[in-house]
Short mmCIF file of C-alpha atoms and ligand atoms in Angstrom, two decimals:
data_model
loop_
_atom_site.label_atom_id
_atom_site.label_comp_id
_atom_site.label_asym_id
_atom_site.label_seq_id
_atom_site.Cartn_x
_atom_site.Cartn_y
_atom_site.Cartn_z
CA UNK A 344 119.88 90.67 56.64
CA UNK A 345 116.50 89.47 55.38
CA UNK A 346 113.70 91.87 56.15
CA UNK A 347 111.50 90.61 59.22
CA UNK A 348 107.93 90.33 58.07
CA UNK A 349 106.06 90.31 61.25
CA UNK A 350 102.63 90.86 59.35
CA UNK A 351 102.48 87.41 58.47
CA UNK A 352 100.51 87.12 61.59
CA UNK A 353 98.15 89.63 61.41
CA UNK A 354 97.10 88.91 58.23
CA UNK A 355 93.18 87.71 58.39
CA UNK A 356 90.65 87.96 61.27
CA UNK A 357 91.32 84.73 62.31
CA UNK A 358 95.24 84.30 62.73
CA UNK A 359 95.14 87.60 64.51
CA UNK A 360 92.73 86.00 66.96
CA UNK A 361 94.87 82.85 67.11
CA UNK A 362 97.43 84.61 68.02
CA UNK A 363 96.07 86.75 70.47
CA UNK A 364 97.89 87.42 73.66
CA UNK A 365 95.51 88.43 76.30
CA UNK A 366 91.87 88.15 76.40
CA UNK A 367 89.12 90.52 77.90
CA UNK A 368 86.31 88.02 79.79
CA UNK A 369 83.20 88.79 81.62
CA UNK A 370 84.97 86.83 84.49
CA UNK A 371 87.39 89.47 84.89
CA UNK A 372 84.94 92.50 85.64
CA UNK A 373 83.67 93.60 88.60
CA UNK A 374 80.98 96.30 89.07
CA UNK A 375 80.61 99.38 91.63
CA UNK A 376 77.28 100.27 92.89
CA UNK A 377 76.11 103.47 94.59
CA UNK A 378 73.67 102.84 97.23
CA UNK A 379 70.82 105.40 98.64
CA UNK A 380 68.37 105.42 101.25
CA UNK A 381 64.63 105.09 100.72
CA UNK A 382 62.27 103.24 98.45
CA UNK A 383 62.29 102.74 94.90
CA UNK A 384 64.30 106.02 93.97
CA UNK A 385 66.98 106.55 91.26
CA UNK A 386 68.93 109.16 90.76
CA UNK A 387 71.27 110.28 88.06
CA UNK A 388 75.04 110.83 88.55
CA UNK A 389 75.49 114.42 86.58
CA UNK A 390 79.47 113.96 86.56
CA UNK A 391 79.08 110.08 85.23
CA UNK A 392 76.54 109.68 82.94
CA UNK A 393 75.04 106.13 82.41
CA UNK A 394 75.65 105.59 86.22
CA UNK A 395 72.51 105.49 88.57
CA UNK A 396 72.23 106.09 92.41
CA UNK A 397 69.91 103.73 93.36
CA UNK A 398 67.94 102.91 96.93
CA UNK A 399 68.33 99.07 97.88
CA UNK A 400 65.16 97.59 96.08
CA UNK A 401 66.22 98.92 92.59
CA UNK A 402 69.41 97.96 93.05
CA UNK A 403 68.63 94.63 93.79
CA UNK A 404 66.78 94.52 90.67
CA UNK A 405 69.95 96.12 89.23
CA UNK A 406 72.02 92.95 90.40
CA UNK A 407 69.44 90.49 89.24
CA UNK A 408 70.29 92.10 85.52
CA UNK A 409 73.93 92.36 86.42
CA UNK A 410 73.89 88.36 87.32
CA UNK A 411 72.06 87.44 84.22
CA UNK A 412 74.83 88.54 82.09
CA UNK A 413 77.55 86.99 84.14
CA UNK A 414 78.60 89.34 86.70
CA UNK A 415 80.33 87.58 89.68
CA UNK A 416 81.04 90.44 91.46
CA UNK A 417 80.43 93.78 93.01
CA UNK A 418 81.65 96.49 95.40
CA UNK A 419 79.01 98.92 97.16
CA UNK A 420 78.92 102.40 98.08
CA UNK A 421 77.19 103.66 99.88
CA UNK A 422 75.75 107.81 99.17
CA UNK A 423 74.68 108.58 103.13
CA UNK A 424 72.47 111.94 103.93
CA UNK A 425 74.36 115.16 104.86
CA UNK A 426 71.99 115.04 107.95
CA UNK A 427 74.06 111.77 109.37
CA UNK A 428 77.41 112.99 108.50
CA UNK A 429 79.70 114.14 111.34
CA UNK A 430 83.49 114.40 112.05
CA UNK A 431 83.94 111.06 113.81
CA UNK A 432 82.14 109.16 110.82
CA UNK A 433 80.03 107.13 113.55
CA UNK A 434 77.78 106.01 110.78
CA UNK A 435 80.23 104.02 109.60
CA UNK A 436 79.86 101.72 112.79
CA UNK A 437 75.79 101.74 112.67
CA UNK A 438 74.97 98.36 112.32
CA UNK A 439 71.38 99.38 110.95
CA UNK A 440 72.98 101.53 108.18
CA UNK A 441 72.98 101.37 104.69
CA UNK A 442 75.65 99.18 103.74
CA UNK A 443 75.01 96.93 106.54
CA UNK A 444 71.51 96.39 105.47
CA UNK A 445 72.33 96.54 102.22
CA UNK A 446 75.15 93.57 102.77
CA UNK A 447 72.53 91.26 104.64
CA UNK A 448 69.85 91.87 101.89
CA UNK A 449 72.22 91.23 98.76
CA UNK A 450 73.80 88.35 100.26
CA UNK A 451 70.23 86.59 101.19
CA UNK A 452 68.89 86.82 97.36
CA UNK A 453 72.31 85.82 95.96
CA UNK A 454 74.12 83.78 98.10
CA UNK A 455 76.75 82.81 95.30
CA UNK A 456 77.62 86.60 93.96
CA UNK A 457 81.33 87.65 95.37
CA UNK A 458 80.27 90.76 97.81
CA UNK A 459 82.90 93.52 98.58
CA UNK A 460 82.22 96.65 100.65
CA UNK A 461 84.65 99.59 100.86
CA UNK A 462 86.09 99.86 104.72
CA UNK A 463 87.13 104.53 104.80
CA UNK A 464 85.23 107.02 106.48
CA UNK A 465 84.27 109.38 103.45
CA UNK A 466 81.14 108.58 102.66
CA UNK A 467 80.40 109.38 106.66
CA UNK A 468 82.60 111.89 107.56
CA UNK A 469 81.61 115.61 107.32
CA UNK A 470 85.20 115.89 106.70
CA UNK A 471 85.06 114.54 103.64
CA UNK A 472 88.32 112.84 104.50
CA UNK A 473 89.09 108.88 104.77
CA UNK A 474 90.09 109.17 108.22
CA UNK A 475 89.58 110.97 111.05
CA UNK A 476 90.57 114.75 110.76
CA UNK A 477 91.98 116.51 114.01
CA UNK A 478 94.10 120.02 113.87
CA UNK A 479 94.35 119.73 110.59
CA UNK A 480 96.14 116.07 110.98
CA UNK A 481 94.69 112.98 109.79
CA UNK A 482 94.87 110.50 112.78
CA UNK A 483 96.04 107.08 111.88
CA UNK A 484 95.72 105.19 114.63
CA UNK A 485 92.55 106.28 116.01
CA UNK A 486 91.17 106.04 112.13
CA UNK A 487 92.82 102.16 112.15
CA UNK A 488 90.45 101.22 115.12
CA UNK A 489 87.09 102.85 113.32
CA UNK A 490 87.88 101.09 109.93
CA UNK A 491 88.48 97.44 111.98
CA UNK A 492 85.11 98.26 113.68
CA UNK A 493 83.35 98.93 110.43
CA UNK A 494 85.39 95.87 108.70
CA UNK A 495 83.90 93.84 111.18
CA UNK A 496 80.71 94.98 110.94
CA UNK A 497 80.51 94.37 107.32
CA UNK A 498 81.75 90.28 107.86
CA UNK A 499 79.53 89.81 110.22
CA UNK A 500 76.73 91.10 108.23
CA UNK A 501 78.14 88.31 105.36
CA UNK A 502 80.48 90.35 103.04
CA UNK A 503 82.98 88.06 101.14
CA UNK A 504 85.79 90.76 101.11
CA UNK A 505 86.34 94.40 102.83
CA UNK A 506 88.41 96.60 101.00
CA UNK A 507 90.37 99.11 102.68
CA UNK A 508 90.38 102.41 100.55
CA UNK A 509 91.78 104.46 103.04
CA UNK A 510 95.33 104.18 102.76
CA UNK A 511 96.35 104.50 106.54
CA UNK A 512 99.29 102.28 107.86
CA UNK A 513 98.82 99.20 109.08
CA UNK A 514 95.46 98.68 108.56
CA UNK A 515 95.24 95.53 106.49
CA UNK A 516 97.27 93.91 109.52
CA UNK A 517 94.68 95.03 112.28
CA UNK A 518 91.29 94.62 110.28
CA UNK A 519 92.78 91.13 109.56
CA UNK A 520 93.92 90.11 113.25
CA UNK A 521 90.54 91.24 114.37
CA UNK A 522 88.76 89.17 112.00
CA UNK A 523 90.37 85.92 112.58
CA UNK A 524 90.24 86.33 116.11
CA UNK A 525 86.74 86.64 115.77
CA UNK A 526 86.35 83.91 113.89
CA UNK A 527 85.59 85.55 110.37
CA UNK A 528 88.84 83.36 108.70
CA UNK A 529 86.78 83.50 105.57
CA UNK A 530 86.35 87.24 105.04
CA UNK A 531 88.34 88.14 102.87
CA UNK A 532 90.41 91.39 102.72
CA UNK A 533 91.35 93.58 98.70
CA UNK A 534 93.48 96.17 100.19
CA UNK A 535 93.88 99.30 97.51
CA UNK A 536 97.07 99.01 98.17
CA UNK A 537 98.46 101.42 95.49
CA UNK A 538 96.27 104.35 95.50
CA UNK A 539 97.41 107.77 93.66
CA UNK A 540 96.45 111.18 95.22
CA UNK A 541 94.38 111.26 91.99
CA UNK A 542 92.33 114.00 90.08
CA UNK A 543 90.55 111.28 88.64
CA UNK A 544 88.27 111.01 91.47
CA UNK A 545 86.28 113.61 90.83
CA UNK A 546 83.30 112.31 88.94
CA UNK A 547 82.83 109.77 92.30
CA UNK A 548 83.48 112.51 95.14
CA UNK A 549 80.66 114.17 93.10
CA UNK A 550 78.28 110.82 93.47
CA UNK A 551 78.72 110.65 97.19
CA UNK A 552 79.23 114.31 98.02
CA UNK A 553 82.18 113.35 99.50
CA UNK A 554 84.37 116.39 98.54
CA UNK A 555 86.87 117.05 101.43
CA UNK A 556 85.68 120.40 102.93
CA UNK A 557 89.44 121.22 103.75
CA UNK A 558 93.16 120.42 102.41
CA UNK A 559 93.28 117.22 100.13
CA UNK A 560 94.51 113.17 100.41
CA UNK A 561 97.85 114.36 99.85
CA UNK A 562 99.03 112.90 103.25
CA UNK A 563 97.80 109.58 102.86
CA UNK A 564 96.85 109.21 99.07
CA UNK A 565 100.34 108.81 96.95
CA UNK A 566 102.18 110.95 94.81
CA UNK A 567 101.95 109.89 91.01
CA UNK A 568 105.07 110.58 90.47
CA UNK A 569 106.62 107.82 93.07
CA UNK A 570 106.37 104.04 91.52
CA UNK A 571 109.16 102.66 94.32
CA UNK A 572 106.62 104.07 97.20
CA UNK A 573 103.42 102.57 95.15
CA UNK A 574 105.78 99.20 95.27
CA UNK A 575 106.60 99.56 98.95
CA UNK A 576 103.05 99.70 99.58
CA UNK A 577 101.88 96.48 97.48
CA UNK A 578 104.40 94.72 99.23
CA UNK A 579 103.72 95.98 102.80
CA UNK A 580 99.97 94.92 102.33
CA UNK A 581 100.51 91.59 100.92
CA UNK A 582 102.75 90.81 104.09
CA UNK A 583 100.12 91.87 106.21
CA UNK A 584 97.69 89.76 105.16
CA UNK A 585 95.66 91.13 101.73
CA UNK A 586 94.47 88.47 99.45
CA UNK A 587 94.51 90.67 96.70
CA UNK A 588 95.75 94.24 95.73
CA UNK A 589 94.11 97.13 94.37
CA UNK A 590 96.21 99.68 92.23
CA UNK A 591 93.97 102.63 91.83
CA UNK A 592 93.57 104.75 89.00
CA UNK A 593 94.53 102.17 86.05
CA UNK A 594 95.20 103.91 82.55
CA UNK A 595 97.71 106.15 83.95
CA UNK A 596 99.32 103.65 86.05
CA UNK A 597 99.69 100.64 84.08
CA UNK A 598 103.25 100.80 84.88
CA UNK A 599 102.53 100.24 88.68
CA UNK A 600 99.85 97.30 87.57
CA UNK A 601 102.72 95.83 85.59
CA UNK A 602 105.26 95.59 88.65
CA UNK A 603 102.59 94.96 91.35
CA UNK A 604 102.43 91.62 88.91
CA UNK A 605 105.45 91.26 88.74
CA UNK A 606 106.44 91.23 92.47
CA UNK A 607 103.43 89.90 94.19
CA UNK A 608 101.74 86.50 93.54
CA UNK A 609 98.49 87.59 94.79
CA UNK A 610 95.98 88.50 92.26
CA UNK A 611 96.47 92.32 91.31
CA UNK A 612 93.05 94.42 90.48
CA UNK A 613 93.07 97.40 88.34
CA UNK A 614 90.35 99.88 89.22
CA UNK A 615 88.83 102.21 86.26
CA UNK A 616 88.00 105.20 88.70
CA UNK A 617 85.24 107.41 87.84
CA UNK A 618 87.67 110.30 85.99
CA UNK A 619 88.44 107.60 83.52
CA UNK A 620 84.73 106.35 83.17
CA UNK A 621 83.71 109.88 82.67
CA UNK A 622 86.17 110.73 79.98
CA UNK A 623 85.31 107.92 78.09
CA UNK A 624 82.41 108.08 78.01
CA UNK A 625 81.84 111.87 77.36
CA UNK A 626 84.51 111.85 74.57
CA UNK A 627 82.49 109.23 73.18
CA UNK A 628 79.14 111.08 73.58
CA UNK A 629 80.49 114.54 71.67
CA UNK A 630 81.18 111.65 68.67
CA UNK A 631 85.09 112.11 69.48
CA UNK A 632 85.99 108.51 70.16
CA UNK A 633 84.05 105.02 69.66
CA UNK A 634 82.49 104.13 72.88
CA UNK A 635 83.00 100.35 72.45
CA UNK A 636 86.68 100.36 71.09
CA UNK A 637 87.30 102.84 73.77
CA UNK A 638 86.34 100.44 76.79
CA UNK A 639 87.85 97.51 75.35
CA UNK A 640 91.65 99.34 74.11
CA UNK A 641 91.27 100.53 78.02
CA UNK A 642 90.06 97.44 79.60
CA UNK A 643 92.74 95.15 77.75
CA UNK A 644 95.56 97.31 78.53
CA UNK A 645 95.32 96.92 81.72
CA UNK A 646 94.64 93.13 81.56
CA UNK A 647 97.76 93.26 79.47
CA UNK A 648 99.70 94.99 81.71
CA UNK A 649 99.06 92.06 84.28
CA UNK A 650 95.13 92.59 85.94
CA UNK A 651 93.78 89.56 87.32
CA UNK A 652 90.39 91.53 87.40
CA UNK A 653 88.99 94.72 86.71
CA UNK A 654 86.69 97.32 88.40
CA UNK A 655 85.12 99.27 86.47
CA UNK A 656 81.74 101.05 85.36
CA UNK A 657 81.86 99.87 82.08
CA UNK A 658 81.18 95.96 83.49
CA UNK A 659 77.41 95.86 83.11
CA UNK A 660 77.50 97.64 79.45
CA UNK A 661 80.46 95.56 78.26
CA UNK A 662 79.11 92.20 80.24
CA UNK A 663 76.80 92.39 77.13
CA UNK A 664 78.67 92.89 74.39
CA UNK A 665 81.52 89.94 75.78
CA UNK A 666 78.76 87.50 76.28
CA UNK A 667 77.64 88.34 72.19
CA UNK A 668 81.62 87.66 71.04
C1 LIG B 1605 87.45 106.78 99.05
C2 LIG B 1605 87.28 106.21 97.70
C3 LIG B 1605 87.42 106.95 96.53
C4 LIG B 1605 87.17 106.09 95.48
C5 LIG B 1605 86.88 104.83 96.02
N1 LIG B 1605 86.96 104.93 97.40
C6 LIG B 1605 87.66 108.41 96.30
C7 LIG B 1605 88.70 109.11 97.03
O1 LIG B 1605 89.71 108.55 97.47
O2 LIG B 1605 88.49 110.31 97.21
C8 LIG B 1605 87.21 106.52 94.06
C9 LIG B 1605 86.55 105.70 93.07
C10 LIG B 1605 86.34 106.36 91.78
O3 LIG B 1605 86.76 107.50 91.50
O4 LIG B 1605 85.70 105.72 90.95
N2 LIG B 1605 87.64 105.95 100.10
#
């Protein structure tokens, strides 16, 4: 037996990138944005440094910069005033709100940017909960109709895709019925298909003050510990109608990323939550870790594992440093 000498290939800088498996592009990223009310205000996000709140004017100066470095998407979020939260998250269905001026605006200066708005009820619920809360029950049903309501709302205001983050049954199936019979064919719908009753949410709850005031997503978020369930779901979503498929955290769930490839044929998103911003980014602030290696050993593993695209926090910062490669 003749010894195998695999470092034949990795011997200079430029068979190693000749031989390179999978590659990180700017086409792949897609970048969140926090939306407040008001004019010209911008606030810090304590729990994720680097990351701004911002009202709609500086944010659409934000996406001006965002564009210029290649950025073809983004998905908003919308931070809404204690004052307008209540338990039935009617907000949600105000067609002068936020998000649905925000949608209009956005869309009007640039047409050609790929617009996704989340469809839950946390951001408007006093709850604090994706979904309706009653007796200490999350409704499905009666949460279903809201979220169809507000997925409408957001096509007709122009958004290219809604994005069910709520993880009640049946939902992709209703919000997409409703849209075609309405005649939005071309609204798209990225269901987060696969998302994990995470701790990694943290850093985000904190940006929105969206905390839930009682109990936790445990009934509607999954266990990490079930990958057969996390299947079940990608599956049950792409049947009902999802274009694409959101598995939600990434680094700890590349395995799910991997078989959500490997079973669906619709593109599969990995989404680097806020938790796994934050600790990158703080790790690499107390001079533990290097910042850039950091995003792009996390970024490519989950490209590697089989991400079509990527949301993430990092887009805008790395945008830069992909378009200098
Ligand atoms: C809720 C929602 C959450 C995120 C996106 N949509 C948080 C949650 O489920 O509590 C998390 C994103 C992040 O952590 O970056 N509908």
């Amino acid at each position: 037996m003749m010894i195998k000498r695999g470092r034949k290939l990795r011997k200079s800088q430029n068979l190693r990138d000749l031989v390179q498996e999978t590659v990180l592009s700017v086409n792949d990223l897609i970048q969140p944005i926090f939306i407040i009310e008001g004019k010209n205000k911008s606030e810090k996000i304590s729990s994720m440094p680097g990351i701004k709140r911002r009202s709609l004017d500086l944010q659409l100066d934000y996406i001006n910069k965002l564009i210029k470095r290649g950025i073809k998407s983004i998905i908003l979020f919308p931070s809404i005033d204690e004052k307008r939260k209540n338990s039935k998250a009617t907000e949600a269905l105000n067609p002068k709100g936020l998000i649905p001026k925000a949608i209009q605006k956005i869309k009007k200066q640039f047409p050609d940017l790929v617009l996704i708005t989340d469809i839950a009820l946390d951001p408007y619920n006093s709850d604090g909960h994706d979904g309706i809360l009653k007796n200490n029950e999350i409704l499905n049903d009666e949460t279903v109709s809201v979220l169809v309501k507000q997925a409408l709302l957001h096509a007709k205001c122009g958004a290219d895709f809604v994005s069910p983050s709520d993880m009640m049954d049946g939902r992709v199936f209703k919000i997409r019925e409703t849209l075609d019979k309405k005649g939005f064919h071309n609204t798209g719908i990225i269901s987060y298909a696969a998302k994990f009753a995470s701790c990694l949410y943290g850093p985000f709850r904190d940006a929105l003050n969206s905390e839930p005031k009682k109990g936790n997503k445990k009934s509607y978020q999954l266990n990490p510990a079930n990958s057969d369930e996390a299947l079940k779901e990608l599956i049950d979503d792409e049947s009902e109608g999802a274009d694409m498929l959101i598995v939600k955290p990434a680094s700890l769930y590349l395995d799910i990323i991997h078989k959500a490839n490997s079973s669906s044929l619709i593109p599969i998103i990995a989404y680097q939550v806020s938790g796994e911003y934050s600790m990158i980014k703080v790790s690499a602030k107390n001079n533990l870790i290097d910042l850039d290696s950091a995003i792009f050993e996390s970024l490519i593993s989950m490209k590697r594992a089989g991400a079509t695209l990527i949301i993430s926090y990092f887009a805008e910062y790395i945008a830069d440093k992909l378009n200098k490669i």
